[in-house]
Coordinates of C-alpha atoms and ligand atoms in Angstrom, one line a residue:
X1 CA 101.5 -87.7 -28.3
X2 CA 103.1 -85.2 -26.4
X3 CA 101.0 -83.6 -24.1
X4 CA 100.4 -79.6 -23.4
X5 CA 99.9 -79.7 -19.3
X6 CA 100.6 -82.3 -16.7
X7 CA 98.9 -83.0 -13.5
X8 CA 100.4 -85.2 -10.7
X9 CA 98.7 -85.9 -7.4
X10 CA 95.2 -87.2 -8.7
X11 CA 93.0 -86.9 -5.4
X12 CA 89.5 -84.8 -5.7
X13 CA 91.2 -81.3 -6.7
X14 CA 93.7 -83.1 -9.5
X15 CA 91.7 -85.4 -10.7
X16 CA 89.1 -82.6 -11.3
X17 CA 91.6 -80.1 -12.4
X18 CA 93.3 -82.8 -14.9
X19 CA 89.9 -83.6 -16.8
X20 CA 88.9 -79.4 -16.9
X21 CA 92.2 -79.4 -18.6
X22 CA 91.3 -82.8 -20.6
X23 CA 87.9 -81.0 -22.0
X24 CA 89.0 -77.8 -22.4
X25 CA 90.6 -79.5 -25.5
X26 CA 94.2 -79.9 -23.9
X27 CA 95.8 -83.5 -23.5
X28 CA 96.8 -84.0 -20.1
X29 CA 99.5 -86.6 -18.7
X30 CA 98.2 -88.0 -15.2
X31 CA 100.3 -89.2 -12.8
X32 CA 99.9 -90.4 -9.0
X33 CA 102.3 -91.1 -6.1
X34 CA 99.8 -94.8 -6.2
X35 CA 99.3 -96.0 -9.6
X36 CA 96.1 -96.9 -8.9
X37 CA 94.3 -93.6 -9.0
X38 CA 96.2 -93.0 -12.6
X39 CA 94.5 -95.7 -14.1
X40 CA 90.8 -95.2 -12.2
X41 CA 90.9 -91.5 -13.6
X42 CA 91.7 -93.1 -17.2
X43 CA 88.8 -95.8 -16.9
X44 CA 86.1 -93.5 -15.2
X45 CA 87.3 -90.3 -17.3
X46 CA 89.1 -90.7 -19.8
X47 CA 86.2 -90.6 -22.6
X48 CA 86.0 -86.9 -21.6
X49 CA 89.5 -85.8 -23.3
X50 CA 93.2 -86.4 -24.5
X51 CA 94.8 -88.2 -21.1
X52 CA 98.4 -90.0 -21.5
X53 CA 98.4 -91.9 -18.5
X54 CA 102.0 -92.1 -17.2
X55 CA 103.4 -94.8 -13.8
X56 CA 106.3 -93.0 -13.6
X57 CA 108.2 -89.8 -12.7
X58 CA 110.2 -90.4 -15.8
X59 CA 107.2 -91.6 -17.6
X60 CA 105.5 -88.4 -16.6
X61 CA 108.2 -86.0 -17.7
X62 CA 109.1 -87.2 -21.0
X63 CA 105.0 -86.9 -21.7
X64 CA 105.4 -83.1 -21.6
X65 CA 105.8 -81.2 -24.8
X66 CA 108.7 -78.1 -23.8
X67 CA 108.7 -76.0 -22.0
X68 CA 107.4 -78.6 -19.6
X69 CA 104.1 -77.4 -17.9
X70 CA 103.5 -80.0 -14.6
X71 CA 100.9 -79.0 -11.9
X72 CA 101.4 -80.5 -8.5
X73 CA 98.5 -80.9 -6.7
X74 CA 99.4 -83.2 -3.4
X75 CA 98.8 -82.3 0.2
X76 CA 101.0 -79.1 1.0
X77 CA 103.2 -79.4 3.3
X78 CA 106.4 -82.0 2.9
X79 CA 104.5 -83.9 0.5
X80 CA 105.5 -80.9 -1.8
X81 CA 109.1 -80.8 -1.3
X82 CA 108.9 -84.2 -2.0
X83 CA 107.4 -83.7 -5.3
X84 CA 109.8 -81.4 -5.8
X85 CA 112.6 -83.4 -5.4
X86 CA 111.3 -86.4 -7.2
X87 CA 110.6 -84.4 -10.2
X88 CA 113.6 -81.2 -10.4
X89 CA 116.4 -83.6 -11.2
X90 CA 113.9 -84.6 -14.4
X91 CA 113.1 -80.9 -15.6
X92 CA 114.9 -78.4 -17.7
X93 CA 116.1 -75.1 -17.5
X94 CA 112.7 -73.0 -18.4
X95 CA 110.0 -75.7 -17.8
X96 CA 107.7 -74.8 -14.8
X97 CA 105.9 -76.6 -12.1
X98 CA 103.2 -75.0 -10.6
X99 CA 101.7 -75.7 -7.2
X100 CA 98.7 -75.5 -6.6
X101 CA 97.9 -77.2 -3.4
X102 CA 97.1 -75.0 -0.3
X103 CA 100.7 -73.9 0.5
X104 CA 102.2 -71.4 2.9
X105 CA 103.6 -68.3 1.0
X106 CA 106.6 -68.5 2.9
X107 CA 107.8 -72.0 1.6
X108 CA 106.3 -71.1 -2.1
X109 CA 109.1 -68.2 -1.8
X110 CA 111.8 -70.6 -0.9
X111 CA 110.7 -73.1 -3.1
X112 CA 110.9 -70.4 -6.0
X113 CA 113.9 -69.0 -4.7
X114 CA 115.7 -72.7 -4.5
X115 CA 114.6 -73.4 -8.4
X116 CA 114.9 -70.6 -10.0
X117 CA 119.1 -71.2 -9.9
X118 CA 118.2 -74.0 -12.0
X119 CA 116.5 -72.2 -14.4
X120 CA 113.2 -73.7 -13.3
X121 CA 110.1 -71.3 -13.1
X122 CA 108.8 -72.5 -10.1
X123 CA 104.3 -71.4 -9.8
X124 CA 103.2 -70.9 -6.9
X125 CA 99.3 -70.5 -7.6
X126 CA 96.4 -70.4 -5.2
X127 CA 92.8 -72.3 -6.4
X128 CA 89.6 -71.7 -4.8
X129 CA 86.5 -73.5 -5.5
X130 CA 86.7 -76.8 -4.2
X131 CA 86.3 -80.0 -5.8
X132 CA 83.5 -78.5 -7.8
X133 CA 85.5 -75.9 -9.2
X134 CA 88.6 -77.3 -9.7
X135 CA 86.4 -79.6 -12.4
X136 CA 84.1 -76.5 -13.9
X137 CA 86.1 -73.6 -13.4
X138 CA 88.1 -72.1 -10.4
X139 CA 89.5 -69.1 -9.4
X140 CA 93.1 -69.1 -10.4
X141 CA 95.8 -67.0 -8.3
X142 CA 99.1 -67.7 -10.0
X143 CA 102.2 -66.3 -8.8
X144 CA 105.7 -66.7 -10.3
X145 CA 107.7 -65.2 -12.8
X146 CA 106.3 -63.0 -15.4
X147 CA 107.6 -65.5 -18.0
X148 CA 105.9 -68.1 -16.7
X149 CA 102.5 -66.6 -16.8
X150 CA 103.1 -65.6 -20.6
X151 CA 103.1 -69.3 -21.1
X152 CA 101.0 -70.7 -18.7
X153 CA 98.1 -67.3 -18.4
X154 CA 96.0 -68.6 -21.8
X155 CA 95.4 -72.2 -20.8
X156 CA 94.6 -71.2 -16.9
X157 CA 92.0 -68.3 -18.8
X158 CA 90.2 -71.5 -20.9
X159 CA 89.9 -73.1 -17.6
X160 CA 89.2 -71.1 -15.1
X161 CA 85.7 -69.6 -13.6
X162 CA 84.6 -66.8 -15.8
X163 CA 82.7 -63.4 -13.9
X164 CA 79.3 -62.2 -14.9
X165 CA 80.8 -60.0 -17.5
X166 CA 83.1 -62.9 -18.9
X167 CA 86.3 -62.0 -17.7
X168 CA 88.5 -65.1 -16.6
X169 CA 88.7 -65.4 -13.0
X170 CA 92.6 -65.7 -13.1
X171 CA 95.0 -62.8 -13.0
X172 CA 99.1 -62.7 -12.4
X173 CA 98.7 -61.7 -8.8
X174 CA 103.1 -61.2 -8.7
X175 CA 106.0 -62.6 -7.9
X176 CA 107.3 -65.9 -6.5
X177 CA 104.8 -66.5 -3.0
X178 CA 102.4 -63.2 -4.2
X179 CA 99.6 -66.2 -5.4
X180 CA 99.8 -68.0 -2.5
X181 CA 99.3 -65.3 -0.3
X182 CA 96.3 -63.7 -1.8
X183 CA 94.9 -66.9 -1.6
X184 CA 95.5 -67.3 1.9
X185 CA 93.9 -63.6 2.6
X186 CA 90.6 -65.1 0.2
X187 CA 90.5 -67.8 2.7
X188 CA 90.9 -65.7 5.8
X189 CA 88.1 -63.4 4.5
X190 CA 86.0 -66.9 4.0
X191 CA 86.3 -67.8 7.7
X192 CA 85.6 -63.9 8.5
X193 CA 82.4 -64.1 6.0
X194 CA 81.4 -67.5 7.2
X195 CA 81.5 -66.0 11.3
X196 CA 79.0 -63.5 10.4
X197 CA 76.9 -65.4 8.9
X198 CA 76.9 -67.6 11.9
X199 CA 76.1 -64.6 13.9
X200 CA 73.5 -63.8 12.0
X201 CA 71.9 -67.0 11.8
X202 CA 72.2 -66.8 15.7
X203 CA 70.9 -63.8 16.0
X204 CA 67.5 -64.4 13.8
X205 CA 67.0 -67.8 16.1
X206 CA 67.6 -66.2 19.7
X207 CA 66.5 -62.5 19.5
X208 CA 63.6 -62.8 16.5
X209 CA 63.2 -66.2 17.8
X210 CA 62.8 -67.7 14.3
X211 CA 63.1 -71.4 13.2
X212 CA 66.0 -72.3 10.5
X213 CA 63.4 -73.0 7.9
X214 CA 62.2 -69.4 8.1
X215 CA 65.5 -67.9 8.7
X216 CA 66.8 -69.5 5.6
X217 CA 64.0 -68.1 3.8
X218 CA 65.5 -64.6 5.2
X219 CA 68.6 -65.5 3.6
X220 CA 67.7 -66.4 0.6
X221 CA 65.7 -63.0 0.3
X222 CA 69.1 -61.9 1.3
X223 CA 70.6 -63.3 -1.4
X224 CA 68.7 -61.7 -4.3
X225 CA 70.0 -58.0 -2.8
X226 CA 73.8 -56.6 -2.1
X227 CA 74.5 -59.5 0.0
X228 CA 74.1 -62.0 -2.9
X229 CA 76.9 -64.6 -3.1
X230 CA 77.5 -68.3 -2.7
X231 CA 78.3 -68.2 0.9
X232 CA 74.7 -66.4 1.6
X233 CA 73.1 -69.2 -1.0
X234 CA 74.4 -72.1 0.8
X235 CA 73.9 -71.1 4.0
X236 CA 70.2 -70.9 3.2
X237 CA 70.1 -74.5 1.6
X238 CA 71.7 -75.7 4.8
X239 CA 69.5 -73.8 6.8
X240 CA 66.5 -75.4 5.3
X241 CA 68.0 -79.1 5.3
X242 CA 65.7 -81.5 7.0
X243 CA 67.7 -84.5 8.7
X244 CA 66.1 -87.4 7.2
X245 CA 67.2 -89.6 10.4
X246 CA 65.5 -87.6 13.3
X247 CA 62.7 -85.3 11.0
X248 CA 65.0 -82.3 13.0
X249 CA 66.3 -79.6 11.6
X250 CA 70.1 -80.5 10.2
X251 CA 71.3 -77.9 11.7
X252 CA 70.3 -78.9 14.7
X253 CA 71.8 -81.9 14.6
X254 CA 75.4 -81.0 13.8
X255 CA 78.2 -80.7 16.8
X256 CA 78.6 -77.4 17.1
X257 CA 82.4 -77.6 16.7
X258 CA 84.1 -75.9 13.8
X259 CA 87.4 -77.2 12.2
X260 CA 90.2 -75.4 10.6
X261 CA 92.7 -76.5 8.4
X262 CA 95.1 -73.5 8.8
X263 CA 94.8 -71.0 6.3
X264 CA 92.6 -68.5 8.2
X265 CA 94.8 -69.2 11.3
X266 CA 98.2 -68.1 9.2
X267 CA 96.1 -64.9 7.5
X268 CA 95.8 -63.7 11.2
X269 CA 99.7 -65.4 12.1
X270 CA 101.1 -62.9 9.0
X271 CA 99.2 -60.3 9.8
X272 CA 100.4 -60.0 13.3
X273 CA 103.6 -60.0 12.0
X274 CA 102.7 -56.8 9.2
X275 CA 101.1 -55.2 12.2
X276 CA 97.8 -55.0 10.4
X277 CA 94.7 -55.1 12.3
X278 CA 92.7 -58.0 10.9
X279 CA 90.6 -58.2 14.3
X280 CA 87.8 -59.6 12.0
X281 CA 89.5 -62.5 10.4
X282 CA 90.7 -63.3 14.1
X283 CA 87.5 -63.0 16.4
X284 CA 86.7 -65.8 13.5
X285 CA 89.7 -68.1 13.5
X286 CA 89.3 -67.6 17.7
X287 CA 85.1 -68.3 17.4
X288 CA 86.4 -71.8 15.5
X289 CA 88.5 -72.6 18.3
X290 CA 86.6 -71.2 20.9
X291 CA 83.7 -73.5 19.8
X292 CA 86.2 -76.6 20.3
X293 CA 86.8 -76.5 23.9
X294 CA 84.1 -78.9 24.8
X295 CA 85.4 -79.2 28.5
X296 CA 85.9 -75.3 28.8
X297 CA 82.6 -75.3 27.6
X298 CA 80.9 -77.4 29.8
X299 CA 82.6 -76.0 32.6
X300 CA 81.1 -72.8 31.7
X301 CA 76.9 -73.4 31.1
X302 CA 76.5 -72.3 34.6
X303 CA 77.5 -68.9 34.1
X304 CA 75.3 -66.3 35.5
X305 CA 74.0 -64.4 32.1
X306 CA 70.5 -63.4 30.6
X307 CA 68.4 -66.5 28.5
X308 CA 67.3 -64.8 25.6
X309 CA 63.3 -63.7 24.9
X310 CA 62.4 -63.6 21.5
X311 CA 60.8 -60.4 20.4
X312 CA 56.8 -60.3 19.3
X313 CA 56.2 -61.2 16.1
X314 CA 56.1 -57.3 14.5
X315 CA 59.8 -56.5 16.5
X316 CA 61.2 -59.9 15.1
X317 CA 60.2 -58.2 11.6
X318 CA 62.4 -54.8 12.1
X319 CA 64.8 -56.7 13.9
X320 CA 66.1 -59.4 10.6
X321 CA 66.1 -56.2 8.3
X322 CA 68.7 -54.8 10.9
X323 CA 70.6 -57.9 11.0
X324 CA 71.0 -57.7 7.2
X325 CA 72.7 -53.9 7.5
X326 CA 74.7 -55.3 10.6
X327 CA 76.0 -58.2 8.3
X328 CA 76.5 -56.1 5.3
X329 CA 78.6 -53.4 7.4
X330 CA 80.5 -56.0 9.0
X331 CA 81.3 -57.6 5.7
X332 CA 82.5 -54.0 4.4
X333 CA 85.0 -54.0 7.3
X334 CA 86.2 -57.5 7.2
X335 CA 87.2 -56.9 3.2
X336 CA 88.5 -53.8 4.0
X337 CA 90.5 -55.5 6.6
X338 CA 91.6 -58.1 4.0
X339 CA 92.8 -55.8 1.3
X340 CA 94.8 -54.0 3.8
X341 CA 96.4 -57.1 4.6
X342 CA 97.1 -57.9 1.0
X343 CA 98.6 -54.7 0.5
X344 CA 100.5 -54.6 3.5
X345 CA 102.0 -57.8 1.7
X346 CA 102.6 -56.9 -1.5
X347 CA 104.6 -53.9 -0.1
X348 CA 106.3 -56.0 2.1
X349 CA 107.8 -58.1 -0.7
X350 CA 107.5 -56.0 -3.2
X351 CA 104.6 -57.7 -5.3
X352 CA 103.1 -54.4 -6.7
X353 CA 99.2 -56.0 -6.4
X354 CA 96.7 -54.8 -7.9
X355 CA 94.2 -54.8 -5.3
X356 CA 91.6 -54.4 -7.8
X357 CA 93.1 -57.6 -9.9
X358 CA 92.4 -59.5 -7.1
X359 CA 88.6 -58.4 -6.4
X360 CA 88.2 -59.1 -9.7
X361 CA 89.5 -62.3 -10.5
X362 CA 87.3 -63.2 -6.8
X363 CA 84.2 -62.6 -8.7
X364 CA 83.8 -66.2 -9.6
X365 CA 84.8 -69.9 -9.1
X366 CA 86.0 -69.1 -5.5
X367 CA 84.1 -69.6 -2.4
X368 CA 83.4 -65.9 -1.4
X369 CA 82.4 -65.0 -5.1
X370 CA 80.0 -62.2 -5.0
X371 CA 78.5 -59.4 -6.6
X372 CA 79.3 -56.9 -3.6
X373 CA 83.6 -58.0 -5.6
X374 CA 82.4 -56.5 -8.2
X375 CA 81.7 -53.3 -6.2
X376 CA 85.8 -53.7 -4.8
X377 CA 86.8 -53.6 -8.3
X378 CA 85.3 -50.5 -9.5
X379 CA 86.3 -48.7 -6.0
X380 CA 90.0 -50.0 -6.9
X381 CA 89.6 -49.1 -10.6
X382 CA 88.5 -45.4 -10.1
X383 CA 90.8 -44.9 -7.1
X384 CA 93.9 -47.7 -7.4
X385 CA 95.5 -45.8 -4.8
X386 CA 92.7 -45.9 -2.1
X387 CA 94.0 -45.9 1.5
X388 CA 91.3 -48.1 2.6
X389 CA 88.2 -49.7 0.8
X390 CA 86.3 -47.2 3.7
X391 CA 87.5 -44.2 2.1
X392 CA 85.7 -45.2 -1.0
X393 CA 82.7 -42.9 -1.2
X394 CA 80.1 -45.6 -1.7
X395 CA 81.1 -47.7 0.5
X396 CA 81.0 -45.0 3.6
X397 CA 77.5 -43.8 2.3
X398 CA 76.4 -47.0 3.2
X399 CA 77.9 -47.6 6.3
X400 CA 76.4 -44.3 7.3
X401 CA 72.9 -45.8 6.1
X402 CA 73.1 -48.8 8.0
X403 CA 75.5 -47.7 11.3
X404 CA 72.7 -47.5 13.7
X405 CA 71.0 -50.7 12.6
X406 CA 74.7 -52.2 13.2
X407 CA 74.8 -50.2 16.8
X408 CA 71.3 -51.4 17.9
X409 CA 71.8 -55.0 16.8
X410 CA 74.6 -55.0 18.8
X411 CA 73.0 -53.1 22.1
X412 CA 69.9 -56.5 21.4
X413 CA 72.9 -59.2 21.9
X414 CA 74.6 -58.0 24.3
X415 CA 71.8 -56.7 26.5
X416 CA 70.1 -60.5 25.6
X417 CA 73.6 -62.5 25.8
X418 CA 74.1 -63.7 22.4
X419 CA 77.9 -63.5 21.5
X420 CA 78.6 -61.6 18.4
X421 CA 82.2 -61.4 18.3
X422 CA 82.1 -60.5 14.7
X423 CA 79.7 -57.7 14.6
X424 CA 81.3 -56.4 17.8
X425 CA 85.0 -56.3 16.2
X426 CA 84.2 -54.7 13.2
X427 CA 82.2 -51.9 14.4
X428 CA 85.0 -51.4 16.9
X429 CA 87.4 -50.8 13.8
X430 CA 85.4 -48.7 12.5
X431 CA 84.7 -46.8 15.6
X432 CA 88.8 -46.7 16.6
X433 CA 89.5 -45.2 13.0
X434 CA 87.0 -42.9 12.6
X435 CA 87.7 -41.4 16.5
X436 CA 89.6 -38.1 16.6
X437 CA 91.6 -39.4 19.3
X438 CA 92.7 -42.6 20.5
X439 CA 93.6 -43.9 24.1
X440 CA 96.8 -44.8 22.0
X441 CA 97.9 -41.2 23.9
X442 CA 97.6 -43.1 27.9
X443 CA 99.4 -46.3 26.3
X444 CA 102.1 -43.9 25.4
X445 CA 102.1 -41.8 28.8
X446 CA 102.2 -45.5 30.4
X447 CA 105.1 -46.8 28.3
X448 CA 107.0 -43.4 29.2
X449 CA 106.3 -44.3 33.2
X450 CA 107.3 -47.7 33.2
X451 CA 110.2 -48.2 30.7
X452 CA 111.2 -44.6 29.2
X453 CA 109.8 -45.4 25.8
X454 CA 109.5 -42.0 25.4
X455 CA 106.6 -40.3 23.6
X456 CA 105.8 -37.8 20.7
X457 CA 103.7 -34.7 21.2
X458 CA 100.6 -33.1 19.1
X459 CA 101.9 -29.4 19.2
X460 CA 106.1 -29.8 18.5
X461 CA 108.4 -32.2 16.5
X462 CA 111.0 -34.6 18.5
X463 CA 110.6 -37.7 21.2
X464 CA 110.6 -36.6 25.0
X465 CA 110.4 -38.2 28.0
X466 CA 109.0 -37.1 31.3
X467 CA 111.2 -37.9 34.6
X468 CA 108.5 -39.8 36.2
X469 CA 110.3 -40.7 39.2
X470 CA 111.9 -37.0 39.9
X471 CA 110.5 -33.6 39.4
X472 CA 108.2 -35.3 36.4
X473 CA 109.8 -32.3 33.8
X474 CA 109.8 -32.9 30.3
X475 CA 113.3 -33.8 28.2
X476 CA 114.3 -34.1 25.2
X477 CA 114.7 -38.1 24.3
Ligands
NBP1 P1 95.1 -84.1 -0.4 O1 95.5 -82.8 0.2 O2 94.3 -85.1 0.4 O3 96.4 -84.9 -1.0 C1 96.3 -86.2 -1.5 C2 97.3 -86.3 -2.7 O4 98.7 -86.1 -2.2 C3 97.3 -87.7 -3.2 O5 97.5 -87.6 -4.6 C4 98.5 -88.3 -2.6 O6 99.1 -89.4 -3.3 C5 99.5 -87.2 -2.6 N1 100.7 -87.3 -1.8 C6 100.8 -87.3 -0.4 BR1 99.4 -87.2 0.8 N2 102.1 -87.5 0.0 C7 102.8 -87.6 -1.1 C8 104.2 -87.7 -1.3 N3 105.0 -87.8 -0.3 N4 104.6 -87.9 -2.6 C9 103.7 -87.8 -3.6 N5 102.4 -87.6 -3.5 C10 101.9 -87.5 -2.2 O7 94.3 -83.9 -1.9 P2 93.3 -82.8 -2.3 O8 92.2 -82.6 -1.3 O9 92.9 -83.1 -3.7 O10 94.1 -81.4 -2.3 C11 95.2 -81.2 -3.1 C12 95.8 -79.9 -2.8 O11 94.9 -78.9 -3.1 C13 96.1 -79.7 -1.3 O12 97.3 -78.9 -1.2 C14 94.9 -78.9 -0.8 O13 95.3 -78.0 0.3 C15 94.6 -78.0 -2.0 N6 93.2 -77.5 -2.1 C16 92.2 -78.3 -1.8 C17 90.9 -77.9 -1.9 C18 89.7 -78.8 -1.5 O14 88.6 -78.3 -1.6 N7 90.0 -80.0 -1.2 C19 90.7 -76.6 -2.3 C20 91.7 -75.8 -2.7 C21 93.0 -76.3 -2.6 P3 98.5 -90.9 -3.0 O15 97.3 -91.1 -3.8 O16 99.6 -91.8 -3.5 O17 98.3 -91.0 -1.5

């Protein structure tokens, strides 16, 4: 039997992504760096489909009807190029290996660039879901050659998640590293998604003064309005987790420390270095790490500040519906914020995204899946050419509905000492871009004083410079 796909690297996302290929009627060769986790997906699994299990590189390769289809799914990083390596030498001008481990967009586009002279269409392709969707249906973000897709686009549609409208939840994002990337701006939106939430949560325990059972009935009341998604859903079922050790709220019993495993911190590293202002995405990546420094911390409790008093019982009430139009501004600006930095990518390299693609194919399987995507599609759709998901009409009608919530939520944490970093940043964006004028002018005048950076001016064309240090005249720069 020659078989249609190959999987290698048979952890929890290959294993599962080998048997969704396995019962979506395709057979599937398995292989794995140890043979041992070859043979235990074969004996647990392989009743579920077509596997050919295969010990060895060679094995593995000669499994694969042409053009050879083999998805690597091993820890990015070197363990990649060592894949790569192990398995090149083996392959033929035309057959493809696509990636689909958590990789950096910058080594996808070498990696692609490096096979590509030998023929080889090298997939660099971005899955979101977990474990659990890898098995029932992720969100697939290939990039790659066009060819490759023509080839590989039908089986990833039969196993992908499929939206509410039964579109597959896989798109050709573009070019070489253009999967990868949008998949590392999905995961910087999850960490900025996952921070307000947090602030929320915080928010509805210190100023309402509410206990996590109640709040995560708040959320899941949440959840059947705009702000329904999976993020919203699970945070209530954590919310209302008992510990079964200490009778406590789980939440309660948790560290509060958040890890990171880097995707979030290189959406923020890239977008430095596009000069896009994702101040969202970073108060969130910088609220993870903050949350780390257990000494800092400690050093810190004795900070002069206010203790928090919750509100009376009728206040509490007004107050949670505010935090929902706080959360759902803040989540318009954090997307907004995303898609800029997507598109600020694709122009970089050239990737001609389409922005509206990629809200799309976000609608399920991955783990910010959401109706309010749906609403990013149709603003993309109508307008593909929209400078900024806040210039869609809808989406500024309801900011202007819920901006003084947003403002008066804020004014309760601050004056009662509850950080929202989240909230704070994105209202700040939205302030800075809908201001007529910016203290951007002072920077300038102080750039001119100290190092003759010169400056532009509002009423004539050119770059001047004022003599600072003589008569302080104007010249021409
Ligand atoms: P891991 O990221 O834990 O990687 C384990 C796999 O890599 C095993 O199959 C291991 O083989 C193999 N491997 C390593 Br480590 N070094 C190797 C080498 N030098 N040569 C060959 N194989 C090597 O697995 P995972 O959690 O299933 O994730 C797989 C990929 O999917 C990662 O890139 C991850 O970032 C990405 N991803 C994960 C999730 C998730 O929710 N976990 C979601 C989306 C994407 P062995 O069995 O012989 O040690």
């Amino acid at each position: 039997t020659s078989a249609q796909i190959g999987v290698t690297g048979l952890a929890v996302m290959g294993r599962n992504l080998a048997r969704n290929f396995a019962r979506n009627g395709y057979t599937v060769a398995v292989h794995n760096r140890t043979a041992a986790r070859t043979r235990a997906l074969v004996e647990e699994f392989g009743g579920e489909g077509e596997f050919v299990a295969a010990e060895t590189a060679e094995e593995f390769v000669a499994a694969l009807e042409r053009p050879r289809r083999l998805v690597v799914m091993v820890k990015a990083g070197e363990p990649t190029d060592a894949v790569i390596g192990e398995f090149a030498p083996l392959l033929e001008p035309g057959d493809m290996i696509i990636d689909g481990g958590n990789a950096h967009f910058a080594d996808t586009r070498r990696r692609e660039a490096e096979l590509r002279e030998r023929g080889i269409h090298f997939v660099g392709t971005g899955i979101s879901g977990g474990e659990e969707g890898a098995l029932n249906g992720p969100s697939i973000m290939p990039g790659g050659s066009k060819e490759s897709y023509a080839s590989l686009g039908p089986m990833l549609e039969k196993i992908s998640a499929k939206a509410a409208d039964g579109t597959p939840c896989v798109t050709h994002v573009g070019p070489d590293g253009a999967g990868h990337f949008v998949k590392m701006v999905h995961n910087g939106i999850e960490y900025a998604d996952m921070q307000l939430i947090g602030e929320a949560y915080q928010l509805l325990r210190d100023v309402a003064g509410y206990e996590p059972a109640r709040i995560a009935e708040i959320f899941r009341t949440w959840n059947t309005g705009r702000l329904d998604s999976y993020l919203i859903e699970i945070t209530a079922e954590v919310l209302s987790h008992v510990d079964a050790a200490t009778g406590r709220p789980f939440v309660d019993v948790v560290t509060d420390r958040a890890e990171q495993k880097g995707t979030g911190r290189w959406t923020v590293q890239i977008a430095l270095d596009l000069g896009v202002p994702v101040s969202g995405i970073a108060e969130a990546v910088f609220a993870r790490s903050l949350s780390g420094h257990a000494a800092l911390r400690a050093a810190s409790r004795g900070l002069a500040g206010p203790t928090p008093s919750p509100l009376d019982e009728a206040e509490a009430a007004a107050f949670a519906d505010r935090v929902e139009q706080a959360l759902y501004a803040s989540k318009i600006v954090s997307y907004t914020q995303g898609f800029h930095e997507v598109a600020a990518g694709s122009e970089e390299y050239g990737w001609s995204i389409d922005l509206g693609r990629v809200a799309a194919i976000w609608r399920g399987g991955c783990i910010i899946r959401a109706a309010f995507l749906d609403r990013i599609r149709a603003a993309y759709d109508a307008r593909p050419d929209l400078p900024s998901l806040l210039s869609d009409e809808t989406f500024a009608r309801e900011i202007a509905a819920a901006q003084d919530d947003w403002r008066e939520v804020l004014v309760a944490a601050t004056r009662q000492g509850v950080p929202a970093p989240g909230f704070a940043a994105a209202l700040a964006y939205y302030d800075a871009l809908r201001a007529e004028r910016l203290p951007a002018a002072l920077t300038q005048g102080q750039r001119d004083f100290f190092g003759a950076h010169t400056y532009r001016r509002t009423d004539r064309e050119g770059s001047f410079h004022t003599l600072w240090g003589g008569d302080r005249s104007e010249v021409p720069a």
